[in-house]
Each structure stands twice: as structure tokens, then as C-alpha cells.
Amino acid sequence: MPTPTYTLIDSVTTTAVAGSVTFSGVSPDFNDLVIVAEITANQYDSWLGLRFNGDTGSNYNDVEVYNTQSTSTASGTEIQLYGRLSDDSTCLFLINVFDYKATNKHKSLLARSNTPTGTRQTVGMYAGRWANTSAVTSITLFGGQGLELAIGATFYLYGIEA
Amino acid sequence: MGYQLIEHIEVGSGGAASMEFTGIPQDGVHLVLKLSLRNTDNNPDSAQVSLNSDTGDNYPQIQLLGDGSSASLQGLTMGFIRLAIPVSTYTANTFGSAELYISNYTSTSNKSMSGDSVGENNATLGRLKIDAFSYTTSSAITSIQVALFGDNYAQYSTASLYKITAD
């Protein structure tokens, strides 16, 4: 059997309305991470936030293209992925985090979002950077602007080996 | 374990009207379809992917498309998933690349999908798009059809289907 190179580290399915989901104690055994999240929100229209290692400081930068809009944020308190999250549709996020355990560089990610139905149809692509050279040991995903994640949201964290 | 190839298909001489994956194992969590395609004719410029041989209007989608001079956004519901490919008048020996990610393919809920594709061309008529798709059915996905309407895929076109498992 071939050596596995893409390994499930952890998975979460929300069984109650939740403000956030955290993957903690992320294994240092891989080179890159992939997060696959499928989310319906409990409320109407907001973004998915992402933070590393519980850092709530102004250490995040991102560039976003979603539908016909493009924005950028410098020194934000999270990376904002305009899915968009809504209570009448499901959004699929694919998030790639590169070189997450490196201690000689800031951490970067590329992401896609997909909301094909509902009143907030959105397709988007994002680049984000956490201005910190620490290895990533935890990842928190949360609804922006106080929005909650509905029951049944699924989150998968995969590690990719070299 | 992890990211496993289910099947790889390559079009031989003479071309092929479609490629199909059947009997998809149900022991994975997500599917990834990777395509390298080219049309033998000048139209259409989209691969037509269907799931479980379903060609009903069950694929709501929104696409952001760029053609080298402008970008456009379009939301609609169709009888298939559209992915950009090069046609016969595009740069020779050039195949378009596409990836379709299908999340939770064995679930009893509607299926959410993410698509990235390019109709590669060494001119301003090249097309690049990203799509959000849904398949509005509670059925697990057991087969995938990669078709063209009225034309053939060129020799050396390929389709590879992978499953991502939960271990």
C-alpha cells in the first residue's frame, strides 16, 4: 500500500449552534494543511473568520475577490472569508495553509468559497497572511459579526506530507 | 488512506464523446475530479459534467469568468456542471485544466462543489473561471459523466477521479 500523504488530522460536526470551531494541538508531522468546511449559518449574511493560535491581535492581512468585488485588509484581527455565510444556503470552503510549522516565515493561505444557492450566491477566492513566525498549533473558525454556525456544519482538517 | 486514485481515463486516437466513472466506492468523504481536456471542434467551450447520469436542471451554479479583457458574474441553474476547456481553434497542443471538488459525496443532503477551470489559449480568447456548484439531490454520488454536446474530446485528454477518506 502506498505511503499516505494526505491524512485526516481531525474533524468536527456541530451538534448544537456554535459560535466557533477550534482545531487545537495540530500535529507537527506535516508540511501543509487543508481545511474543508461546509457551513450553514444560524443568521443572515456574514463572513467566516479564521485565526491562528488564538491570536486576536491586529496581525492578519488578506486580499479577497468575491463575485464582482475585491477588497483588502491590512492589520486586521482575523482573516475574513466572504463565503457568504447565510441561513438559507450552504457554503463550501476549501482552505490551504502552507508551511504551517515553519518558524522562519509568516504563515500564508489560499482559499476558495462556494455558495451556489440562496439569496447570497457567492463565489470567491482569497489570500491571507498571519504576520507571525510561530508554528501553527491551533486554528479557530468562527462566524463574523456574531453570526453563529448552524447544527450540522462539517469541518475536516487534513495534513499533507512532503 | 488519505487521497487515493479511484480511476484514470485517457482518450485514445479518434477522440471520445465522453468519459465516465461508474461504481464509485462509497467509503470516502470527498471526491476530487481532475481534468485535462481539449475539444476537437470549435464549439462548445465547456465540458459538461453530470452526476449519477442526472441531466435534469439540478445543478444551481454561480461563476466568475475572466477572458483576458473583462470579468463577468453569472448565476443560473443548468442540467450539468460547466467547466471551461480549449476548442480546436485555440493554441495547438494545449489542453485546459480543471478541478472539481465534491464535498461529502455520500451524504443524504444536497452536494456542495467547488470548480476551477481554464480554457487555455495563447491569446485574449483564453477563459479562466471559478464556480460554486450544488447538486440538489439527497442521493449519494455513484457515477460521474464528463461529456461534450455533439463533439469529441481530443486524443490525450484525461480524467482522474480521487477520493479523500476519513483516515
mmCIF file with all atom_site columns, C-alpha atoms in Angstrom, chain B residues 57-164:
data_model
loop_
_atom_site.group_PDB
_atom_site.id
_atom_site.type_symbol
_atom_site.label_atom_id
_atom_site.label_alt_id
_atom_site.label_comp_id
_atom_site.label_asym_id
_atom_site.label_entity_id
_atom_site.label_seq_id
_atom_site.pdbx_PDB_ins_code
_atom_site.Cartn_x
_atom_site.Cartn_y
_atom_site.Cartn_z
_atom_site.occupancy
_atom_site.B_iso_or_equiv
_atom_site.pdbx_formal_charge
_atom_site.auth_seq_id
_atom_site.auth_comp_id
_atom_site.auth_asym_id
_atom_site.auth_atom_id
_atom_site.pdbx_PDB_model_num
ATOM 1   C CA . ASP B 1 57  ? -31.942 21.085 -14.007 1.00 0.00 ? 57  ASP B CA 1
ATOM 2   C CA . ASN B 1 58  ? -30.454 20.085 -10.681 1.00 0.00 ? 58  ASN B CA 1
ATOM 3   C CA . TYR B 1 59  ? -27.155 21.987 -10.768 1.00 0.00 ? 59  TYR B CA 1
ATOM 4   C CA . PRO B 1 60  ? -27.503 25.558 -9.486  1.00 0.00 ? 60  PRO B CA 1
ATOM 5   C CA . GLN B 1 61  ? -24.237 27.416 -10.037 1.00 0.00 ? 61  GLN B CA 1
ATOM 6   C CA . ILE B 1 62  ? -22.560 30.779 -9.945  1.00 0.00 ? 62  ILE B CA 1
ATOM 7   C CA . GLN B 1 63  ? -19.463 31.517 -11.980 1.00 0.00 ? 63  GLN B CA 1
ATOM 8   C CA . LEU B 1 64  ? -16.871 34.291 -12.069 1.00 0.00 ? 64  LEU B CA 1
ATOM 9   C CA . LEU B 1 65  ? -15.359 34.296 -15.557 1.00 0.00 ? 65  LEU B CA 1
ATOM 10  C CA . GLY B 1 66  ? -12.402 36.209 -16.998 1.00 0.00 ? 66  GLY B CA 1
ATOM 11  C CA . ASP B 1 67  ? -11.460 36.162 -20.670 1.00 0.00 ? 67  ASP B CA 1
ATOM 12  C CA . GLY B 1 68  ? -8.384  38.337 -20.669 1.00 0.00 ? 68  GLY B CA 1
ATOM 13  C CA . SER B 1 69  ? -10.251 41.581 -21.256 1.00 0.00 ? 69  SER B CA 1
ATOM 14  C CA . SER B 1 70  ? -13.140 41.583 -18.800 1.00 0.00 ? 70  SER B CA 1
ATOM 15  C CA . ALA B 1 71  ? -14.698 39.682 -15.913 1.00 0.00 ? 71  ALA B CA 1
ATOM 16  C CA . SER B 1 72  ? -18.324 38.668 -15.559 1.00 0.00 ? 72  SER B CA 1
ATOM 17  C CA . LEU B 1 73  ? -20.507 37.041 -12.933 1.00 0.00 ? 73  LEU B CA 1
ATOM 18  C CA . GLN B 1 74  ? -23.399 34.740 -13.790 1.00 0.00 ? 74  GLN B CA 1
ATOM 19  C CA . GLY B 1 75  ? -25.764 32.706 -11.637 1.00 0.00 ? 75  GLY B CA 1
ATOM 20  C CA . LEU B 1 76  ? -28.037 30.083 -13.148 1.00 0.00 ? 76  LEU B CA 1
ATOM 21  C CA . THR B 1 77  ? -29.361 26.532 -12.878 1.00 0.00 ? 77  THR B CA 1
ATOM 22  C CA . MET B 1 78  ? -28.438 24.027 -15.548 1.00 0.00 ? 78  MET B CA 1
ATOM 23  C CA . GLY B 1 79  ? -28.633 20.354 -16.385 1.00 0.00 ? 79  GLY B CA 1
ATOM 24  C CA . PHE B 1 80  ? -24.876 19.883 -15.903 1.00 0.00 ? 80  PHE B CA 1
ATOM 25  C CA . ILE B 1 81  ? -21.728 21.366 -14.399 1.00 0.00 ? 81  ILE B CA 1
ATOM 26  C CA . ARG B 1 82  ? -19.860 23.564 -16.886 1.00 0.00 ? 82  ARG B CA 1
ATOM 27  C CA . LEU B 1 83  ? -16.070 23.674 -16.879 1.00 0.00 ? 83  LEU B CA 1
ATOM 28  C CA . ALA B 1 84  ? -14.028 25.724 -19.385 1.00 0.00 ? 84  ALA B CA 1
ATOM 29  C CA . ILE B 1 85  ? -11.967 23.874 -21.995 1.00 0.00 ? 85  ILE B CA 1
ATOM 30  C CA . PRO B 1 86  ? -9.990  24.872 -25.130 1.00 0.00 ? 86  PRO B CA 1
ATOM 31  C CA . VAL B 1 87  ? -11.617 24.343 -28.511 1.00 0.00 ? 87  VAL B CA 1
ATOM 32  C CA . SER B 1 88  ? -9.939  23.307 -31.764 1.00 0.00 ? 88  SER B CA 1
ATOM 33  C CA . THR B 1 89  ? -9.088  26.881 -32.801 1.00 0.00 ? 89  THR B CA 1
ATOM 34  C CA . TYR B 1 90  ? -7.122  27.552 -29.606 1.00 0.00 ? 90  TYR B CA 1
ATOM 35  C CA . THR B 1 91  ? -3.337  27.225 -29.374 1.00 0.00 ? 91  THR B CA 1
ATOM 36  C CA . ALA B 1 92  ? -2.236  23.811 -30.671 1.00 0.00 ? 92  ALA B CA 1
ATOM 37  C CA . ASN B 1 93  ? -1.218  21.038 -28.248 1.00 0.00 ? 93  ASN B CA 1
ATOM 38  C CA . THR B 1 94  ? -2.830  22.987 -25.435 1.00 0.00 ? 94  THR B CA 1
ATOM 39  C CA . PHE B 1 95  ? -5.221  21.319 -23.038 1.00 0.00 ? 95  PHE B CA 1
ATOM 40  C CA . GLY B 1 96  ? -7.321  23.055 -20.422 1.00 0.00 ? 96  GLY B CA 1
ATOM 41  C CA . SER B 1 97  ? -7.074  22.103 -16.762 1.00 0.00 ? 97  SER B CA 1
ATOM 42  C CA . ALA B 1 98  ? -9.985  21.745 -14.414 1.00 0.00 ? 98  ALA B CA 1
ATOM 43  C CA . GLU B 1 99  ? -10.576 20.573 -10.882 1.00 0.00 ? 99  GLU B CA 1
ATOM 44  C CA . LEU B 1 100 ? -13.959 19.812 -9.340  1.00 0.00 ? 100 LEU B CA 1
ATOM 45  C CA . TYR B 1 101 ? -14.083 19.243 -5.579  1.00 0.00 ? 101 TYR B CA 1
ATOM 46  C CA . ILE B 1 102 ? -17.202 17.415 -4.368  1.00 0.00 ? 102 ILE B CA 1
ATOM 47  C CA . SER B 1 103 ? -17.757 17.602 -0.634  1.00 0.00 ? 103 SER B CA 1
ATOM 48  C CA . ASN B 1 104 ? -19.489 14.896 1.423   1.00 0.00 ? 104 ASN B CA 1
ATOM 49  C CA . TYR B 1 105 ? -20.415 12.911 -1.679  1.00 0.00 ? 105 TYR B CA 1
ATOM 50  C CA . THR B 1 106 ? -22.053 10.027 0.201   1.00 0.00 ? 106 THR B CA 1
ATOM 51  C CA . SER B 1 107 ? -24.302 12.217 2.353   1.00 0.00 ? 107 SER B CA 1
ATOM 52  C CA . THR B 1 108 ? -28.084 12.377 2.102   1.00 0.00 ? 108 THR B CA 1
ATOM 53  C CA . SER B 1 109 ? -28.001 16.177 1.717   1.00 0.00 ? 109 SER B CA 1
ATOM 54  C CA . ASN B 1 110 ? -27.537 18.344 -1.335  1.00 0.00 ? 110 ASN B CA 1
ATOM 55  C CA . LYS B 1 111 ? -23.931 18.258 -2.554  1.00 0.00 ? 111 LYS B CA 1
ATOM 56  C CA . SER B 1 112 ? -21.697 21.353 -2.480  1.00 0.00 ? 112 SER B CA 1
ATOM 57  C CA . MET B 1 113 ? -18.909 21.653 -5.062  1.00 0.00 ? 113 MET B CA 1
ATOM 58  C CA . SER B 1 114 ? -16.068 23.972 -5.993  1.00 0.00 ? 114 SER B CA 1
ATOM 59  C CA . GLY B 1 115 ? -14.767 24.249 -9.563  1.00 0.00 ? 115 GLY B CA 1
ATOM 60  C CA . ASP B 1 116 ? -11.688 25.898 -11.075 1.00 0.00 ? 116 ASP B CA 1
ATOM 61  C CA . SER B 1 117 ? -11.123 25.630 -14.817 1.00 0.00 ? 117 SER B CA 1
ATOM 62  C CA . VAL B 1 118 ? -9.323  27.260 -17.732 1.00 0.00 ? 118 VAL B CA 1
ATOM 63  C CA . GLY B 1 119 ? -9.801  27.194 -21.487 1.00 0.00 ? 119 GLY B CA 1
ATOM 64  C CA . GLU B 1 120 ? -6.081  27.673 -22.013 1.00 0.00 ? 120 GLU B CA 1
ATOM 65  C CA . ASN B 1 121 ? -5.175  29.745 -25.046 1.00 0.00 ? 121 ASN B CA 1
ATOM 66  C CA . ASN B 1 122 ? -2.179  31.846 -26.030 1.00 0.00 ? 122 ASN B CA 1
ATOM 67  C CA . ALA B 1 123 ? -4.420  34.755 -26.974 1.00 0.00 ? 123 ALA B CA 1
ATOM 68  C CA . THR B 1 124 ? -7.033  37.026 -25.465 1.00 0.00 ? 124 THR B CA 1
ATOM 69  C CA . LEU B 1 125 ? -9.748  34.410 -26.020 1.00 0.00 ? 125 LEU B CA 1
ATOM 70  C CA . GLY B 1 126 ? -8.466  32.258 -23.170 1.00 0.00 ? 126 GLY B CA 1
ATOM 71  C CA . ARG B 1 127 ? -11.028 31.794 -20.400 1.00 0.00 ? 127 ARG B CA 1
ATOM 72  C CA . LEU B 1 128 ? -10.459 31.317 -16.673 1.00 0.00 ? 128 LEU B CA 1
ATOM 73  C CA . LYS B 1 129 ? -13.276 30.759 -14.251 1.00 0.00 ? 129 LYS B CA 1
ATOM 74  C CA . ILE B 1 130 ? -14.129 29.777 -10.729 1.00 0.00 ? 130 ILE B CA 1
ATOM 75  C CA . ASP B 1 131 ? -17.506 28.281 -9.903  1.00 0.00 ? 131 ASP B CA 1
ATOM 76  C CA . ALA B 1 132 ? -19.668 27.363 -6.964  1.00 0.00 ? 132 ALA B CA 1
ATOM 77  C CA . PHE B 1 133 ? -21.946 24.420 -7.745  1.00 0.00 ? 133 PHE B CA 1
ATOM 78  C CA . SER B 1 134 ? -24.641 22.497 -5.966  1.00 0.00 ? 134 SER B CA 1
ATOM 79  C CA . TYR B 1 135 ? -26.279 19.200 -6.835  1.00 0.00 ? 135 TYR B CA 1
ATOM 80  C CA . THR B 1 136 ? -29.768 19.295 -5.427  1.00 0.00 ? 136 THR B CA 1
ATOM 81  C CA . THR B 1 137 ? -30.338 15.673 -4.593  1.00 0.00 ? 137 THR B CA 1
ATOM 82  C CA . SER B 1 138 ? -30.166 13.532 -1.471  1.00 0.00 ? 138 SER B CA 1
ATOM 83  C CA . SER B 1 139 ? -28.598 10.616 -3.351  1.00 0.00 ? 139 SER B CA 1
ATOM 84  C CA . ALA B 1 140 ? -25.009 9.574  -2.832  1.00 0.00 ? 140 ALA B CA 1
ATOM 85  C CA . ILE B 1 141 ? -22.849 10.042 -5.902  1.00 0.00 ? 141 ILE B CA 1
ATOM 86  C CA . THR B 1 142 ? -22.111 6.708  -7.530  1.00 0.00 ? 142 THR B CA 1
ATOM 87  C CA . SER B 1 143 ? -21.137 7.793  -11.055 1.00 0.00 ? 143 SER B CA 1
ATOM 88  C CA . ILE B 1 144 ? -19.745 10.831 -12.899 1.00 0.00 ? 144 ILE B CA 1
ATOM 89  C CA . GLN B 1 145 ? -20.065 11.589 -16.614 1.00 0.00 ? 145 GLN B CA 1
ATOM 90  C CA . VAL B 1 146 ? -17.702 14.004 -18.386 1.00 0.00 ? 146 VAL B CA 1
ATOM 91  C CA . ALA B 1 147 ? -19.372 14.775 -21.715 1.00 0.00 ? 147 ALA B CA 1
ATOM 92  C CA . LEU B 1 148 ? -19.458 17.220 -24.617 1.00 0.00 ? 148 LEU B CA 1
ATOM 93  C CA . PHE B 1 149 ? -22.553 18.074 -26.608 1.00 0.00 ? 149 PHE B CA 1
ATOM 94  C CA . GLY B 1 150 ? -22.127 16.921 -30.194 1.00 0.00 ? 150 GLY B CA 1
ATOM 95  C CA . ASP B 1 151 ? -18.313 16.928 -30.258 1.00 0.00 ? 151 ASP B CA 1
ATOM 96  C CA . ASN B 1 152 ? -15.376 14.818 -29.110 1.00 0.00 ? 152 ASN B CA 1
ATOM 97  C CA . TYR B 1 153 ? -12.595 15.180 -26.611 1.00 0.00 ? 153 TYR B CA 1
ATOM 98  C CA . ALA B 1 154 ? -9.230  15.126 -28.339 1.00 0.00 ? 154 ALA B CA 1
ATOM 99  C CA . GLN B 1 155 ? -6.745  12.274 -28.017 1.00 0.00 ? 155 GLN B CA 1
ATOM 100 C CA . TYR B 1 156 ? -4.658  12.589 -24.810 1.00 0.00 ? 156 TYR B CA 1
ATOM 101 C CA . SER B 1 157 ? -7.489  14.241 -22.904 1.00 0.00 ? 157 SER B CA 1
ATOM 102 C CA . THR B 1 158 ? -7.540  12.752 -19.404 1.00 0.00 ? 158 THR B CA 1
ATOM 103 C CA . ALA B 1 159 ? -9.822  12.464 -16.404 1.00 0.00 ? 159 ALA B CA 1
ATOM 104 C CA . SER B 1 160 ? -8.687  11.317 -12.952 1.00 0.00 ? 160 SER B CA 1
ATOM 105 C CA . LEU B 1 161 ? -11.015 10.713 -10.040 1.00 0.00 ? 161 LEU B CA 1
ATOM 106 C CA . TYR B 1 162 ? -9.712  10.689 -6.456  1.00 0.00 ? 162 TYR B CA 1
ATOM 107 C CA . LYS B 1 163 ? -11.399 10.041 -3.141  1.00 0.00 ? 163 LYS B CA 1
ATOM 108 C CA . ILE B 1 164 ? -10.401 11.616 0.154   1.00 0.00 ? 164 ILE B CA 1
#
